[in-house]
Short mmCIF file of C-alpha atoms in Angstrom, two decimals:
data_model
loop_
_atom_site.label_atom_id
_atom_site.label_comp_id
_atom_site.label_asym_id
_atom_site.label_seq_id
_atom_site.Cartn_x
_atom_site.Cartn_y
_atom_site.Cartn_z
CA MET R 13 114.24 73.92 142.17
CA ALA R 14 111.97 71.06 141.09
CA ALA R 15 110.36 71.12 144.55
CA TRP R 16 109.13 74.68 143.91
CA VAL R 17 107.28 73.72 140.72
CA ILE R 18 103.57 72.90 141.01
CA ARG R 19 102.21 69.90 139.16
CA GLU R 20 100.46 71.98 136.45
CA GLY R 21 103.70 73.79 135.61
CA LYS R 22 105.94 70.73 135.53
CA LYS R 23 105.84 70.33 131.74
CA LEU R 24 106.66 74.03 131.20
CA TYR R 25 109.54 73.70 133.66
CA GLU R 26 110.95 70.63 131.89
CA ASP R 27 110.55 72.25 128.45
CA ALA R 28 112.40 75.35 129.69
CA LEU R 29 115.25 73.24 131.05
CA ALA R 30 115.45 71.29 127.79
CA THR R 31 115.64 74.53 125.77
CA LEU R 32 118.37 75.96 128.03
CA GLY R 33 120.23 72.65 127.72
CA ARG R 34 120.11 72.73 123.91
CA LEU R 35 121.53 76.26 124.02
CA ASN R 36 124.31 75.04 126.35
CA ILE R 37 123.26 77.63 128.92
CA LEU R 38 122.66 74.87 131.47
CA PRO R 39 125.16 71.98 131.42
CA PRO R 40 123.59 68.51 131.81
CA SER R 41 123.44 67.64 135.53
CA SER R 42 121.09 65.46 137.55
CA SER R 43 122.01 66.92 140.92
CA LYS R 44 121.96 70.72 140.62
CA LEU R 45 121.31 73.57 138.21
CA ALA R 46 124.30 75.76 137.35
CA LEU R 47 124.88 78.18 134.51
CA ASN R 48 127.54 77.46 131.93
CA GLY R 49 130.73 79.26 133.04
CA THR R 50 131.25 81.13 129.76
CA PHE R 51 127.61 82.21 129.61
CA LYS R 52 127.68 83.25 133.28
CA SER R 53 130.67 85.56 132.84
CA GLY R 54 129.27 87.02 129.60
CA PHE R 55 125.88 87.56 131.21
CA ARG R 56 127.43 89.31 134.20
CA GLN R 57 129.47 91.54 131.88
CA ALA R 58 126.35 92.43 129.85
CA ILE R 59 124.48 93.45 133.01
CA THR R 60 127.28 95.36 134.72
CA GLY R 61 128.98 96.72 131.61
CA GLY R 62 132.20 94.91 132.41
CA GLY R 63 133.19 97.52 134.97
CA THR R 64 133.72 100.29 132.42
CA SER R 65 131.50 103.32 131.99
CA GLY R 66 131.83 103.16 128.20
CA SER R 67 129.73 100.01 127.92
CA PHE R 68 126.50 102.01 128.08
CA GLY R 69 127.85 105.20 126.56
CA VAL R 70 129.59 108.15 128.21
CA PRO R 71 127.19 111.01 128.99
CA ALA R 72 128.47 114.36 127.77
CA GLU R 73 129.06 117.11 130.30
CA LYS R 74 126.20 119.55 130.57
CA ASP R 75 126.79 122.74 128.62
CA ASP R 76 124.72 125.70 129.82
CA LYS R 77 125.52 127.61 126.62
CA ARG R 78 123.69 125.05 124.51
CA GLN R 79 119.92 124.97 124.39
CA ASN R 80 118.48 121.58 125.31
CA PHE R 81 117.01 119.62 122.39
CA ASP R 82 113.58 118.57 123.69
CA LEU R 83 112.02 115.15 123.12
CA GLU R 84 109.38 116.48 120.75
CA ALA R 85 112.04 117.91 118.43
CA LEU R 86 114.06 114.68 118.72
CA ASP R 87 111.00 112.63 117.75
CA GLY R 88 110.32 115.03 114.89
CA PHE R 89 113.85 114.58 113.55
CA ALA R 90 113.64 110.76 113.72
CA LEU R 91 110.21 110.75 112.11
CA GLU R 92 111.30 113.08 109.30
CA ARG R 93 114.38 110.95 108.46
CA TRP R 94 112.49 107.64 108.63
CA GLU R 95 109.48 108.77 106.63
CA THR R 96 111.78 110.36 104.02
CA ILE R 97 113.18 106.87 103.38
CA LEU R 98 109.75 105.21 103.20
CA HIS R 99 108.21 108.00 101.12
CA TYR R 100 111.06 107.83 98.62
CA MET R 101 110.60 104.05 98.32
CA VAL R 102 106.91 104.50 97.57
CA SER R 103 107.04 107.57 95.31
CA SER R 104 110.29 107.27 93.33
CA GLY R 105 109.75 106.37 89.69
CA THR R 106 106.03 107.26 89.77
CA GLY R 107 106.38 110.74 88.30
CA GLN R 108 106.51 112.42 91.71
CA SER R 109 109.53 114.22 93.15
CA PRO R 110 109.92 113.01 96.74
CA ALA R 111 112.70 114.22 99.02
CA LYS R 112 115.82 112.13 98.45
CA PRO R 113 117.62 110.31 101.29
CA SER R 114 121.41 110.29 101.40
CA GLN R 115 123.46 108.29 98.88
CA GLY R 116 124.35 105.80 101.61
CA VAL R 117 120.67 105.08 102.27
CA LEU R 118 119.91 104.76 98.55
CA PHE R 119 122.79 102.32 98.10
CA LEU R 120 121.53 100.22 101.03
CA LEU R 121 117.95 100.16 99.66
CA GLN R 122 119.20 99.03 96.27
CA ARG R 123 121.69 96.52 97.67
CA SER R 124 119.06 94.95 99.92
CA GLY R 125 116.67 94.46 96.98
CA LEU R 126 114.00 96.81 98.37
CA MET R 127 114.42 99.07 95.34
CA ALA R 128 115.76 98.42 91.84
CA THR R 129 116.64 100.47 88.77
CA SER R 130 113.81 100.62 86.24
CA HIS R 131 113.98 101.00 82.45
CA ASN R 132 114.26 104.79 82.77
CA SER R 133 117.23 104.47 85.19
CA LEU R 134 115.13 105.56 88.18
CA LEU R 135 114.94 103.57 91.39
CA GLN R 136 111.55 101.91 91.93
CA ILE R 137 110.10 99.85 94.75
CA THR R 138 110.31 96.06 94.28
CA SER R 139 108.06 93.25 95.46
CA ALA R 140 110.39 92.79 98.45
CA GLY R 141 110.17 96.54 99.11
CA PHE R 142 106.36 96.45 99.20
CA GLN R 143 106.50 93.47 101.56
CA PHE R 144 108.85 95.59 103.70
CA LEU R 145 106.15 98.29 103.91
CA LEU R 146 103.70 95.73 105.32
CA HIS R 147 105.91 95.23 108.38
CA SER R 148 105.77 97.25 111.59
CA PRO R 149 108.31 100.12 111.96
CA HIS R 150 110.20 98.01 114.51
CA ASP R 151 110.59 95.12 112.04
CA GLN R 152 111.43 97.54 109.21
CA LEU R 153 114.20 99.07 111.29
CA TRP R 154 115.75 95.70 112.13
CA ASP R 155 115.48 94.61 108.47
CA LEU R 156 117.54 97.64 107.44
CA LEU R 157 120.03 97.18 110.26
CA LEU R 158 120.60 93.54 109.28
CA GLN R 159 121.27 94.67 105.72
CA TYR R 160 123.60 97.31 107.13
CA LEU R 161 125.54 94.55 108.93
CA HIS R 162 126.05 92.72 105.61
CA LEU R 163 127.23 95.97 104.07
CA ALA R 164 129.55 96.67 107.01
CA GLU R 165 131.12 93.25 106.55
CA GLU R 166 131.81 94.01 102.88
CA ARG R 167 133.35 97.34 103.90
CA GLN R 168 135.63 95.33 106.25
CA MET R 169 134.27 97.07 109.34
CA ASP R 170 134.61 95.27 112.67
CA LEU R 171 131.24 93.53 113.10
CA VAL R 172 131.73 93.15 116.86
CA GLU R 173 132.13 96.93 117.22
CA VAL R 174 129.19 97.60 114.87
CA LEU R 175 126.88 95.28 116.81
CA GLY R 176 128.23 96.56 120.13
CA PHE R 177 127.43 100.16 119.18
CA ILE R 178 123.91 99.27 117.99
CA PHE R 179 123.13 97.51 121.27
CA MET R 180 124.82 100.31 123.21
CA LEU R 181 122.39 102.78 121.63
CA SER R 182 119.47 100.65 122.79
CA THR R 183 120.59 101.04 126.43
CA MET R 184 121.01 104.81 126.30
CA GLU R 185 118.62 107.34 127.79
CA LEU R 186 116.30 109.16 125.41
CA GLY R 187 116.89 112.93 125.36
CA ARG R 188 120.40 112.76 126.83
CA GLU R 189 123.59 113.77 125.03
CA TYR R 190 126.54 111.39 124.89
CA SER R 191 130.19 111.97 124.09
CA THR R 192 131.94 110.55 121.02
CA GLU R 193 135.37 110.60 122.70
CA ASN R 194 135.31 106.95 123.84
CA LEU R 195 134.02 105.60 120.53
CA SER R 196 136.29 103.56 118.26
CA GLY R 197 137.09 104.60 114.70
CA THR R 198 134.50 102.16 113.34
CA GLN R 199 131.81 103.49 115.66
CA LYS R 200 132.59 107.10 114.77
CA ALA R 201 132.27 106.20 111.09
CA MET R 202 128.84 104.70 111.86
CA LEU R 203 127.54 108.01 113.24
CA GLU R 204 126.97 109.47 109.77
CA ASP R 205 125.05 106.37 108.60
CA LEU R 206 122.91 106.19 111.73
CA ARG R 207 122.19 109.92 111.47
CA ASP R 208 120.85 109.34 107.95
CA TYR R 209 118.51 106.61 109.27
CA GLY R 210 117.28 108.86 112.08
CA LEU R 211 118.75 106.74 114.89
CA ILE R 212 120.91 109.55 116.31
CA TRP R 213 120.86 113.34 116.23
CA GLN R 214 123.87 115.69 116.12
CA ARG R 215 123.92 119.48 115.97
CA LYS R 216 126.45 119.22 113.12
CA PRO R 217 128.43 116.34 111.55
CA SER R 218 131.65 117.35 113.33
CA SER R 219 129.99 117.57 116.75
CA ARG R 220 131.63 115.63 119.60
CA ARG R 221 128.31 114.74 121.15
CA PHE R 222 125.18 112.97 119.93
CA SER R 223 121.70 112.08 121.19
CA PRO R 224 119.99 108.73 120.50
CA THR R 225 116.45 109.05 119.15
CA ARG R 226 113.47 106.92 120.04
CA LEU R 227 114.27 104.72 117.02
CA SER R 228 117.48 103.52 118.67
CA THR R 229 116.46 103.47 122.36
CA THR R 230 113.56 101.10 121.56
CA LEU R 231 115.59 98.66 119.42
CA THR R 232 115.52 95.93 122.07
CA SER R 233 112.18 96.77 123.68
CA SER R 234 108.52 96.35 122.78
CA SER R 235 107.86 100.10 122.96
CA PRO R 236 106.85 101.79 119.66
CA PRO R 237 109.91 103.27 117.87
CA LEU R 238 107.94 106.25 116.56
CA PRO R 239 105.32 108.59 118.04
CA THR R 240 101.83 107.42 117.15
CA THR R 241 99.92 110.70 116.85
CA THR R 242 97.37 110.52 114.06
CA GLY R 243 98.49 111.84 110.72
CA THR R 244 102.15 112.32 111.60
CA SER R 245 103.48 108.80 111.98
CA SER R 246 104.18 105.73 109.91
CA GLY R 247 103.92 103.73 113.13
CA PRO R 248 101.18 101.21 113.86
CA GLN R 249 97.82 102.90 113.92
CA GLU R 250 94.22 101.74 113.98
CA GLY R 251 93.03 100.50 110.57
CA PHE R 252 91.91 103.26 108.23
CA ILE R 253 90.75 101.56 104.98
CA ILE R 254 87.18 100.70 104.00
CA LEU R 255 86.73 98.64 100.81
CA GLU R 256 83.29 98.23 99.23
CA THR R 257 82.03 95.52 96.87
CA ASN R 258 82.00 98.08 94.02
CA TYR R 259 85.83 98.39 94.37
CA ARG R 260 85.52 101.84 95.94
CA VAL R 261 88.18 102.58 98.60
CA TYR R 262 87.76 105.07 101.47
CA ALA R 263 90.95 105.78 103.47
CA TYR R 264 90.52 107.85 106.63
CA THR R 265 94.01 109.33 106.79
CA ASP R 266 95.90 112.56 106.24
CA ASN R 267 99.29 110.82 106.27
CA PRO R 268 101.16 111.52 102.98
CA LEU R 269 103.04 108.21 103.27
CA GLN R 270 99.89 106.11 103.63
CA THR R 271 98.31 107.99 100.72
CA ALA R 272 101.41 107.36 98.59
CA VAL R 273 101.28 103.61 99.38
CA LEU R 274 97.62 103.47 98.34
CA ASN R 275 98.49 105.29 95.12
CA LEU R 276 100.60 102.26 94.13
CA PHE R 277 97.50 100.12 93.49
CA VAL R 278 94.47 102.43 93.85
CA SER R 279 93.25 105.02 91.36
CA LEU R 280 92.77 108.03 93.66
CA LYS R 281 89.80 110.30 92.86
CA TYR R 282 89.32 112.79 95.72
CA ARG R 283 91.32 114.08 98.68
CA PHE R 284 89.81 115.75 101.72
CA PRO R 285 91.52 116.94 104.94
CA ASN R 286 91.24 113.49 106.58
CA LEU R 287 89.81 111.27 103.82
CA VAL R 288 91.09 109.87 100.52
CA VAL R 289 88.67 108.27 98.04
CA GLY R 290 89.61 106.06 95.13
CA SER R 291 88.87 102.85 93.25
CA ILE R 292 90.70 99.61 92.60
CA THR R 293 90.69 99.26 88.81
CA ARG R 294 92.23 96.93 86.29
CA ASP R 295 94.71 99.62 85.24
CA SER R 296 95.71 100.50 88.83
CA VAL R 297 96.31 96.82 89.71
CA LYS R 298 98.15 96.28 86.42
CA LYS R 299 100.45 99.21 87.27
CA ALA R 300 101.19 97.65 90.67
CA LEU R 301 101.88 94.25 89.10
CA MET R 302 104.33 95.86 86.65
CA ASN R 303 106.22 97.26 89.67
CA GLY R 304 106.59 93.74 91.09
CA ILE R 305 103.77 93.97 93.64
CA SER R 306 101.71 90.76 93.76
CA ALA R 307 97.95 90.35 94.18
CA ASP R 308 98.46 88.64 97.54
CA GLN R 309 100.52 91.60 98.78
CA ILE R 310 97.77 94.06 97.78
CA ILE R 311 95.16 91.96 99.59
CA SER R 312 97.45 91.59 102.62
CA TYR R 313 97.90 95.37 102.84
CA LEU R 314 94.13 95.92 102.69
CA VAL R 315 93.58 93.32 105.43
CA THR R 316 96.35 94.70 107.66
CA HIS R 317 95.01 98.27 107.49
CA ALA R 318 91.28 97.51 107.39
CA HIS R 319 89.07 99.91 109.37
CA PRO R 320 87.60 98.53 112.66
CA GLN R 321 84.17 98.72 111.00
CA MET R 322 85.43 96.35 108.28
CA ARG R 323 86.62 93.83 110.88
CA LYS R 324 83.00 93.08 111.79
CA ASN R 325 82.58 91.50 108.34
CA ASN R 326 83.16 87.83 107.63
CA PRO R 327 85.10 87.53 105.39
CA LEU R 328 86.86 90.77 106.14
CA LEU R 329 87.30 91.86 102.49
CA PRO R 330 84.63 91.34 99.81
CA VAL R 331 85.36 88.00 98.12
CA THR R 332 84.47 89.39 94.68
CA VAL R 333 87.18 92.07 95.00
CA GLN R 334 89.81 89.58 96.19
CA ASP R 335 89.01 87.19 93.34
CA GLN R 336 89.06 89.97 90.74
CA ILE R 337 92.49 91.24 91.91
CA ARG R 338 93.85 87.69 91.57
CA LEU R 339 92.21 87.29 88.14
CA TRP R 340 93.86 90.49 86.94
CA GLU R 341 97.17 89.02 88.05
CA LEU R 342 96.48 85.75 86.20
CA GLU R 343 95.51 87.78 83.14
CA ARG R 344 98.99 89.31 83.14
CA ASN R 345 100.65 85.92 83.60
CA ARG R 346 98.92 84.14 80.72
CA LEU R 347 102.13 84.07 78.68
CA LYS R 348 105.37 82.68 80.03
CA SER R 349 108.71 82.77 78.26
CA ARG R 350 111.20 79.93 78.49
CA GLU R 351 114.55 79.45 76.85
CA GLY R 352 115.09 76.31 74.81
CA TYR R 353 115.47 74.81 71.31
CA LEU R 354 112.95 74.01 68.57
CA TYR R 355 113.60 70.65 66.84
CA THR R 356 112.14 70.45 63.32
CA ALA R 357 112.80 69.24 59.74
CA PHE R 358 112.88 65.53 60.62
CA ALA R 359 113.36 63.24 57.61
CA SER R 360 110.43 61.01 58.55
CA GLN R 361 107.66 60.56 61.09
CA ALA R 362 109.56 57.61 62.54
CA ASP R 363 112.67 59.75 63.15
CA TYR R 364 110.54 62.44 64.76
CA GLU R 365 108.80 60.02 67.14
CA PHE R 366 112.07 58.26 67.99
CA VAL R 367 113.79 61.50 69.07
CA LEU R 368 110.60 62.81 70.75
CA ASN R 369 110.26 59.67 72.89
CA TYR R 370 113.91 60.00 73.97
CA ALA R 371 113.32 63.64 74.97
CA LYS R 372 110.19 62.65 76.90
CA GLU R 373 112.18 60.06 78.83
CA LEU R 374 114.51 62.90 79.88
CA ASP R 375 111.43 65.02 80.78
CA VAL R 376 112.68 67.99 78.76
CA VAL R 377 109.77 68.42 76.28
CA VAL R 378 107.92 71.74 76.69
CA TRP R 379 105.70 71.59 73.57
CA GLU R 380 105.13 69.20 70.67
CA SER R 381 103.19 69.09 67.41
CA SER R 382 102.87 65.78 65.55
CA ALA R 383 101.13 67.49 62.63
CA LYS R 384 104.07 69.85 62.07
CA ARG R 385 106.60 67.17 63.07
CA CYS R 386 108.44 69.40 65.56
CA PHE R 387 108.83 69.87 69.31
CA PHE R 388 110.37 72.39 71.74
CA GLY R 389 112.85 71.22 74.38
CA THR R 390 114.40 72.90 77.41
CA LEU R 391 117.82 74.53 77.40
CA GLU R 392 119.13 71.96 79.89
CA GLY R 393 118.19 68.98 77.72
CA HIS R 394 119.65 70.29 74.45
CA SER R 395 123.11 68.71 74.76
CA ASN R 396 121.62 65.24 75.38
CA ILE R 397 119.13 65.49 72.50
CA LYS R 398 121.80 66.84 70.14
CA GLY R 399 124.15 63.97 71.04
CA PHE R 400 121.35 61.43 70.55
CA ILE R 401 120.51 62.80 67.08
CA GLU R 402 124.20 62.81 66.08
CA ARG R 403 124.68 59.22 67.25
CA ARG R 404 121.57 58.12 65.36
CA THR R 405 122.72 59.94 62.20
CA LEU R 406 126.19 58.33 62.36
CA GLY R 407 124.64 54.91 62.94
CA ALA R 408 122.40 55.29 59.92
CA THR R 409 125.30 56.32 57.59
CA SER R 410 127.75 53.58 58.73
#
């Protein structure tokens, strides 16, 4: 094969061979290129389905009595389920009453750290949850599925069958119904969970057929997992936010989810059919910080969703607004708590300095005051300082 490679592509060719060698896909050989035997058989089975029709799902027999579920309705179902999850993450605990996903979805969101119980026992979005919202729908979906795999392992489900079913869904045809007859017990148990995430549709829970939605058929492709019509999708859209130097925000959207995300850190003033107007204030940023959202995450969201008109600016966002958001965060972090011990009531200045110097050698001194003859040490260094004082006291009495 080396004879086919032009001189300009030689380095790329050698790098590709080195990568395949590190993955043990190509065994080391100076004479010829040949795939690793195990990889070759596995690759052939993945392409051909191993000779069984069940590898890519078993299409259900056509039933003339049933009305076909068109693609638009299928997309609508997937979009409704997915945006219910995202909208609940954004709105729960803020005084609103968003539609609630299933208990299984809520448990997964809490277990994965995307939501946490607040002081009033309501689930609220966390810093990790807000970072999750910054990702594309495709990345969000895989993040949840990876968490689902961890959960499946704890539930002692067969991970091979779980992964196999997820990848099987990605090879299925959108808009076609498939039979559940050839599915294993683990895979049948997964149907309810995947239905809650919007990855499959069934006429009723006990149905013996199901249809994969666009969310599942695009799992292993670069195609968008959700329809991208304006105002009805959480999928990637053109930027819609304009931020002015006076902290005024104009969001050209009619998407309830996008409006709810903005409401996390923007004080909304007016709503029009396709425009939301608000301001970034100290109180609105402080509220976001209390929910675990950082200043950098707020700025990142504004950059990610900036209007095309904003992208002509350099820098993209007004520097004064960025700096003020970070200053508001620093304002909140002026005080830091730390566990430790306060050492006081020393008999003399010499005793105080002797113990203080020992603590400094251990690098466990947090604060000291020579005038008050006391210092504060870390929790980790307490046992050493206590032992040192006891040894010194015993030495002085003996």
